[in-house]
Coordinates of C-alpha atoms in Angstrom, one line a residue:
X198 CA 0.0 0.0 0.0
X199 CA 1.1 3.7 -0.3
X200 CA 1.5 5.9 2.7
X201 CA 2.9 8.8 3.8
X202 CA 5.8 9.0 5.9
X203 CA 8.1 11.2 7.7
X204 CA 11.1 9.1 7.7
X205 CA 13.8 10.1 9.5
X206 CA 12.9 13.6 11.1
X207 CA 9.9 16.5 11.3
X208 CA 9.8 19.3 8.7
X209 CA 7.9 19.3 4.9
X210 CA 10.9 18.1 3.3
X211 CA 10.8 15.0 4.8
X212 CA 7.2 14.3 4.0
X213 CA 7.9 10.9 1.5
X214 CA 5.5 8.6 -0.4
X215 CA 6.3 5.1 1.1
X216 CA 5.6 1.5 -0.3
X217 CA 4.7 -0.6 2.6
X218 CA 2.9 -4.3 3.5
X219 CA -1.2 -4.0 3.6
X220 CA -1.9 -5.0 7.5
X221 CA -3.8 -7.1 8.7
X222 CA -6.1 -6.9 11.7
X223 CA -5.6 -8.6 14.2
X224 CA -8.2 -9.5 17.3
X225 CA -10.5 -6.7 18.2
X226 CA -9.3 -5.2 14.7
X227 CA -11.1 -3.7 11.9
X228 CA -8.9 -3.2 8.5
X229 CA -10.1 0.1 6.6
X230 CA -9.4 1.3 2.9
X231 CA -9.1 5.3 3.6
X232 CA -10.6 7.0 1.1
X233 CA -10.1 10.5 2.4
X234 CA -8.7 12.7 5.5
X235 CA -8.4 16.2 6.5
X236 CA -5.7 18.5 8.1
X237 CA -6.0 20.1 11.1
X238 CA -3.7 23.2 12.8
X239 CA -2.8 20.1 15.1
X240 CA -0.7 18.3 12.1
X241 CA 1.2 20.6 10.9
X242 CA 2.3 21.3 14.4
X243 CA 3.0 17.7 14.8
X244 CA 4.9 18.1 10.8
X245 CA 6.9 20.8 12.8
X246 CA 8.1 19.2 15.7
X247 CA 6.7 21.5 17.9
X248 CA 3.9 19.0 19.7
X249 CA 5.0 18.2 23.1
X250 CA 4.7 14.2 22.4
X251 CA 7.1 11.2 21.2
X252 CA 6.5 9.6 17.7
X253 CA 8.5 7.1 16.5
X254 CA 10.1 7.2 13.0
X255 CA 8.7 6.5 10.3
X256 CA 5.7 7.8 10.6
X257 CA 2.9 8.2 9.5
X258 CA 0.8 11.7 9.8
X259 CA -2.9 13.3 9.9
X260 CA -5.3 12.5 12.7
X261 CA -8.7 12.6 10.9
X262 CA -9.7 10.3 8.3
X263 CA -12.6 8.3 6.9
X264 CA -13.0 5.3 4.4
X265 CA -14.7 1.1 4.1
X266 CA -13.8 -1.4 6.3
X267 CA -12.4 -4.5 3.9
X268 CA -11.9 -6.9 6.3
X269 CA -12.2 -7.6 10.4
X270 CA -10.6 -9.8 12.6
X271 CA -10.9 -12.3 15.2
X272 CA -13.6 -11.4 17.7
X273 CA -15.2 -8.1 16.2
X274 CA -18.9 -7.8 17.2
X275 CA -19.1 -3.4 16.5
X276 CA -18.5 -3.2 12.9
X277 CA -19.1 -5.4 9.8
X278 CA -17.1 -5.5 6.0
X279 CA -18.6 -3.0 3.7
X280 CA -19.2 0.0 6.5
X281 CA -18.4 3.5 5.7
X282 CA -16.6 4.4 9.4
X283 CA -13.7 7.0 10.9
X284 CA -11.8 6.8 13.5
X285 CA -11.9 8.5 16.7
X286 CA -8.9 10.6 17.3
X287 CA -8.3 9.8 20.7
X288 CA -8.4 5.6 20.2
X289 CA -9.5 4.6 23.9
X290 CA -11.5 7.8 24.8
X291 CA -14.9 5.6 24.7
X292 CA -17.2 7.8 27.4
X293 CA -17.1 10.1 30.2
X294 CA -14.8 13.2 31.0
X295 CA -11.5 13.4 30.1
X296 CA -8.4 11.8 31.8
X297 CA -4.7 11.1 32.0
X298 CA -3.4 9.7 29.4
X299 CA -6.0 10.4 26.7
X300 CA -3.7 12.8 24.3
X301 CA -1.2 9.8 24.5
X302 CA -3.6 7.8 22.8
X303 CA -4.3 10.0 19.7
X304 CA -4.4 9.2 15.7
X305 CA -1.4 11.4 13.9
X306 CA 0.8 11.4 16.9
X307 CA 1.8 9.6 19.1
X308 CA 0.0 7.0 17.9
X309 CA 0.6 6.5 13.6
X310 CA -1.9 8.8 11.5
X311 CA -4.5 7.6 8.4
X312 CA -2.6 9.4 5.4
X313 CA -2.3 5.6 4.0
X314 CA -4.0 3.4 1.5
X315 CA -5.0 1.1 4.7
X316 CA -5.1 1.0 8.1
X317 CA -5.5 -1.0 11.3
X318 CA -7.8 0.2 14.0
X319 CA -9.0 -1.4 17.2
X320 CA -13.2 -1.8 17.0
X321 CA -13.4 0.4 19.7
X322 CA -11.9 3.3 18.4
X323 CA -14.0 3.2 15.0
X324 CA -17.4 4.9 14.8
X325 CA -19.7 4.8 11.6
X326 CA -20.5 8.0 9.4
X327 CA -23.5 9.4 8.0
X328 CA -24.8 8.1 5.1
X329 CA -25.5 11.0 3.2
X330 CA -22.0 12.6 3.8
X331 CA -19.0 11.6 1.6
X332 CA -15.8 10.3 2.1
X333 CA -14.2 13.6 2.2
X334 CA -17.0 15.6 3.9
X335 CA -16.8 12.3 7.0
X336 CA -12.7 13.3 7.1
X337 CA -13.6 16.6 8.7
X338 CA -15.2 15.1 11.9
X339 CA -13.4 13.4 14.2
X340 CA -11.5 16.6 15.4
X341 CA -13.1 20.0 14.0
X342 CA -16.2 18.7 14.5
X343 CA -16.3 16.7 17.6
X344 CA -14.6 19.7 19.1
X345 CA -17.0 21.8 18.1
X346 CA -19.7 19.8 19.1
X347 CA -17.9 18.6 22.6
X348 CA -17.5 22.0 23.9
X349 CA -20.7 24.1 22.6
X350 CA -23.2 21.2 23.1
X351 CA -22.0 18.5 25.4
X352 CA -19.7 20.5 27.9
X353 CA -21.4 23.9 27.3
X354 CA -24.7 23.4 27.2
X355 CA -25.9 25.5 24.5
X356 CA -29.2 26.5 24.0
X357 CA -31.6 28.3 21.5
X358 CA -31.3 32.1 21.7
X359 CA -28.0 32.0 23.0
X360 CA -25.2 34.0 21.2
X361 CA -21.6 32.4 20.6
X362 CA -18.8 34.3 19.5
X363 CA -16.7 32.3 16.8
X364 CA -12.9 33.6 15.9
X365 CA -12.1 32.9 12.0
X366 CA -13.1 30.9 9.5
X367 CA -11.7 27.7 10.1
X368 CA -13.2 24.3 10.2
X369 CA -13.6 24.1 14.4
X370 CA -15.4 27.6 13.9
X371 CA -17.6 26.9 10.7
X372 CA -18.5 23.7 12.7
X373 CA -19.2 25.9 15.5
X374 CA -21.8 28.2 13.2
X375 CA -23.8 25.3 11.7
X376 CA -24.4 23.5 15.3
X377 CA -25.1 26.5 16.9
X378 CA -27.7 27.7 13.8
X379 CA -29.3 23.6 14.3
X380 CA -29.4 24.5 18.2
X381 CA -31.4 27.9 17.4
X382 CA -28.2 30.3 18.7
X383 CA -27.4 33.3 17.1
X384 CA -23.3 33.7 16.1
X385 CA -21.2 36.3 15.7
X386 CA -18.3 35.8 13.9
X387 CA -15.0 37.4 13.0
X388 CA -12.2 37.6 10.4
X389 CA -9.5 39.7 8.6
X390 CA -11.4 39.1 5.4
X391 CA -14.4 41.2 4.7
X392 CA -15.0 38.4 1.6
X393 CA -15.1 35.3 4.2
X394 CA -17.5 37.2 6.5
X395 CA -19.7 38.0 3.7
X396 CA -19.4 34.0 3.2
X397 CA -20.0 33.6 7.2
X398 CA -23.2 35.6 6.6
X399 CA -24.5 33.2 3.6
X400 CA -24.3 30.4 6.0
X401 CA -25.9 32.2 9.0
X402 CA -23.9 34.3 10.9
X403 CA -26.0 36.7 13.2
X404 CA -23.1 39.4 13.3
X405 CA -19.4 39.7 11.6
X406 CA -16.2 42.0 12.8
X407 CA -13.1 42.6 10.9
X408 CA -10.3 42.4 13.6
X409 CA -8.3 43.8 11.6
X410 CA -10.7 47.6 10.9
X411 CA -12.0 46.7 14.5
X412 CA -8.7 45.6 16.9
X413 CA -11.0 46.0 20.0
X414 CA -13.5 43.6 18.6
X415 CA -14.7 42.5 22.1
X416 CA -15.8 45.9 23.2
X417 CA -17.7 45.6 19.7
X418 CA -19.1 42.4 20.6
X419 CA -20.2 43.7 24.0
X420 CA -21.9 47.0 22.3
X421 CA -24.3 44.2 20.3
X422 CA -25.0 41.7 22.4
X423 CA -24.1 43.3 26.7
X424 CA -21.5 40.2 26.5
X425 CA -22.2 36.3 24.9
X426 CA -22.8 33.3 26.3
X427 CA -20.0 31.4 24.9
X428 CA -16.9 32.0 22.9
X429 CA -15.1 29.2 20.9
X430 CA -11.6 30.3 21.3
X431 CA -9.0 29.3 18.5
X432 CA -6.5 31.8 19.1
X433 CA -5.0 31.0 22.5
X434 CA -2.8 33.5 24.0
X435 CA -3.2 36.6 22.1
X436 CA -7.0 36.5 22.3
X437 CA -7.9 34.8 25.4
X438 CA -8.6 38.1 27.2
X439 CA -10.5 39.7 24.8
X440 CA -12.5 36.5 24.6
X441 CA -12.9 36.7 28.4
X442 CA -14.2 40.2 28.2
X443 CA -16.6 39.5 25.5
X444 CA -18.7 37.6 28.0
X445 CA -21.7 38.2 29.9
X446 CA -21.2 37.4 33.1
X447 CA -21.5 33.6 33.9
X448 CA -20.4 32.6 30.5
X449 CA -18.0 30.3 28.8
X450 CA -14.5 30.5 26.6
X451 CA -13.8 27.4 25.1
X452 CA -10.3 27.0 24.5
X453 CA -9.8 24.8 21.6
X454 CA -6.6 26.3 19.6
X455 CA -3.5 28.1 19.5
X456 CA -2.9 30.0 16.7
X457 CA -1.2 32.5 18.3
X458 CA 0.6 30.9 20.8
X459 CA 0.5 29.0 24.3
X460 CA 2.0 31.3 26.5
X461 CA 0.1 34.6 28.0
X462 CA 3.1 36.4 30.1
X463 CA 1.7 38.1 33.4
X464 CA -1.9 38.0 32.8
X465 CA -4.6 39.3 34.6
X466 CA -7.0 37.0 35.8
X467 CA -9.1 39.6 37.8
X468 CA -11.4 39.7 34.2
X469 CA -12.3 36.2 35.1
X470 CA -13.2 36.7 38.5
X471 CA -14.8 39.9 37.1
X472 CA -17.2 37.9 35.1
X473 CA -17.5 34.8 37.1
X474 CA -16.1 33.6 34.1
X475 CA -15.9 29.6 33.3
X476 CA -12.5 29.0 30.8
X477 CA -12.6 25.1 29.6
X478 CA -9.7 23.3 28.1
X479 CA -10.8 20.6 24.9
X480 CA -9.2 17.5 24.4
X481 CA -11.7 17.0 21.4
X482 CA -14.2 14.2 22.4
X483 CA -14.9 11.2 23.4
X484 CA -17.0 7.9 21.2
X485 CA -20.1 8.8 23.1
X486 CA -20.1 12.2 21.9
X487 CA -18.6 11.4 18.3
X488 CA -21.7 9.1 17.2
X489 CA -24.5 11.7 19.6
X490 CA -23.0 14.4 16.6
X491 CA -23.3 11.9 14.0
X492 CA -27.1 11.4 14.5
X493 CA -27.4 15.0 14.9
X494 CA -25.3 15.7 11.9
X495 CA -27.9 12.7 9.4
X496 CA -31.2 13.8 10.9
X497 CA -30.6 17.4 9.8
X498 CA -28.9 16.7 6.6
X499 CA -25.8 18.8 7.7
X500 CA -22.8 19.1 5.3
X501 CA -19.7 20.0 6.4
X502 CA -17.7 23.1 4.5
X503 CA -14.6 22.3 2.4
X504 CA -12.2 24.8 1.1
X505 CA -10.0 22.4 -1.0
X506 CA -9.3 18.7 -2.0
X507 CA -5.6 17.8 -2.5
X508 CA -4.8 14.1 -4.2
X509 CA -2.6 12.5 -1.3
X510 CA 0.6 13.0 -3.6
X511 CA 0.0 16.8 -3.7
X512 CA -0.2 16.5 0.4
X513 CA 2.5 19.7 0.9
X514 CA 0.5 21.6 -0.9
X515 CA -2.2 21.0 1.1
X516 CA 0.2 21.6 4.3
X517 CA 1.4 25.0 2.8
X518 CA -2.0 26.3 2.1
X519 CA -2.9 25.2 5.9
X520 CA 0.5 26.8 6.9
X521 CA -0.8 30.3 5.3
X522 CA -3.3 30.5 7.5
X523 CA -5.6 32.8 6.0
X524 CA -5.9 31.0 2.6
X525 CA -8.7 29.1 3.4
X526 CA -12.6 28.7 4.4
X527 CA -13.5 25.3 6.4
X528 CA -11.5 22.4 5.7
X529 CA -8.8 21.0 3.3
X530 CA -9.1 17.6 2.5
X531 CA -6.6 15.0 1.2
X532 CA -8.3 11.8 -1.0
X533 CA -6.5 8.4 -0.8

């Protein structure tokens, strides 16, 4: 089978297509012929080097993927031949609240990624798609999505005539407009491009603010709305505090990326005391909550957004238009 490997180090240049056996499943195993996966901010972080986990080399990258099962082994009872399934990004997160030792069990590092012809998963940490999705719209959920869905729905409670406040245009915040549109919220979203927000609107968005016209965007925020309910924080340190402010009091940032970086030197956490403020930290999802978002996603026909499909040869292309940042609306995609 063909696969993609970093072979001997991290970095784009050593990104090779590799000829290796076709597995085989072994008990409690499920073969599947990927058909498609996405990127996340999360791989090409991993691509870098700069995730604070051990891989082992080579290896094999991306985290989200979806495609058929071809064959299962000995003792499977979840999942037959024939069914269109992904895998959950964090393999042995099955149900309840996060725990130790849950990131060290995660698809594209440290555990090997799906950006291969075929791949080995236990039956455990395989859940079944929506039937009226494709391969490459199923690729997008098991991180953007679940995320989205984890923090806004399961962990946050959201509810109709709520407002959420959504940074960019990326695929954990698009995710974030179309659940919060099915759970009857109102958004508000923002961007350095006037073009995507006028896209943001066509999907739903209540509300849209150029950072980049408007730097004090959460004093905007809190001139509409008196302050949100939630906030779906992808920036991390630069924007954390703006985030916080944007709230009503009582409500929620949801820390879920970290675009601009981890650290936040001398901050002041009086804004949170301020606003009896609740910060959460994601670790994605868990199974429970992966196939609860699935049945969401089928019964109201939802399709996730897609910026760009990449054949898995062209796959540091796809990496460098991820890497610019800005290049993009929803999700880039890789078919295999």
């Amino acid at each position: 089978m063909k696969a993609i490997q970093l072979t001997n180090g991290f970095g784009f240049e050593e990104l090779t297509m590799a000829e290796l056996g076709k597995p085989v499943p072994g008990p409690k195993e499920v073969l599947i012929r990927m058909r498609a996966a996405s990127l996340n901010y999360r791989d090409l972080v991993v691509l870098g080097g700069l995730m604070p986990i051990q891989v082992k080399f080579p290896f094999i990258p991306l985290s989200d993927g979806a495609g058929e099962i071809v064959a299962i082994g000995p003792g499977v009872t979840r999942f037959q031949a024939g069914q269109r399934v992904a895998g959950n990004f964090q393999q042995r997160f099955i149900s309840g609240s996060p725990r130790p030792g849950v990131l060290e069990e995660s698809l594209g590092g440290p555990l090997n990624g799906v950006a291969a012809e075929y791949v080995v998963l236990h039956e455990d940490g395989v859940v079944a798609i929506p039937d009226h999705l494709t391969y490459e719209e199923a690729s997008t959920l098991p991180i953007a999505a679940l995320t989205a869905w984890s923090m806004l729905i399961e962990y946050g409670g959201l509810q109709a005539g709520d407002t959420v406040l959504l940074h960019g245009t990326g695929g954990v915040s698009i995710f974030g407009l179309q659940f919060s549109l099915m759970t009857g919220a109102r958004v508000i979203i923002t961007s350095s491009s006037n073009d995507k927000l006028e896209r943001a609107k066509t999907l739903g968005a209540w509300q849209t603010i150029n950072y980049s016209e408007v730097p004090d965007w959460d004093k905007a925020v809190l001139e509409l709305t008196g302050g949100v309910d939630h906030v779906l924080d992808v920036g991390g340190a630069a924007t954390m505090g703006k985030s916080i402010n944007a709230l009503r009091t009582g409500g929620t940032v949801s820390m879920v990326g970290f675009l601009s970086g981890l650290t936040i030197p001398e901050y002041d956490v009086s804004s949170i005391l301020h606003k009896a403020a609740t910060v959460r930290g994601s670790q994605v999802g868990n199974r429970d909550h992966f196939e609860k978002m699935n049945r969401a996603i089928a019964h109201h026909r939802l399709h996730p957004v897609i910026d760009r499909v990449f054949p898995l040869e062209r796959i540091a292309e796809a990496f460098a238009l991820l890497a610019e940042g800005k290049q993009y609306f929803g999700k880039i995609v890789v078919q295999i």
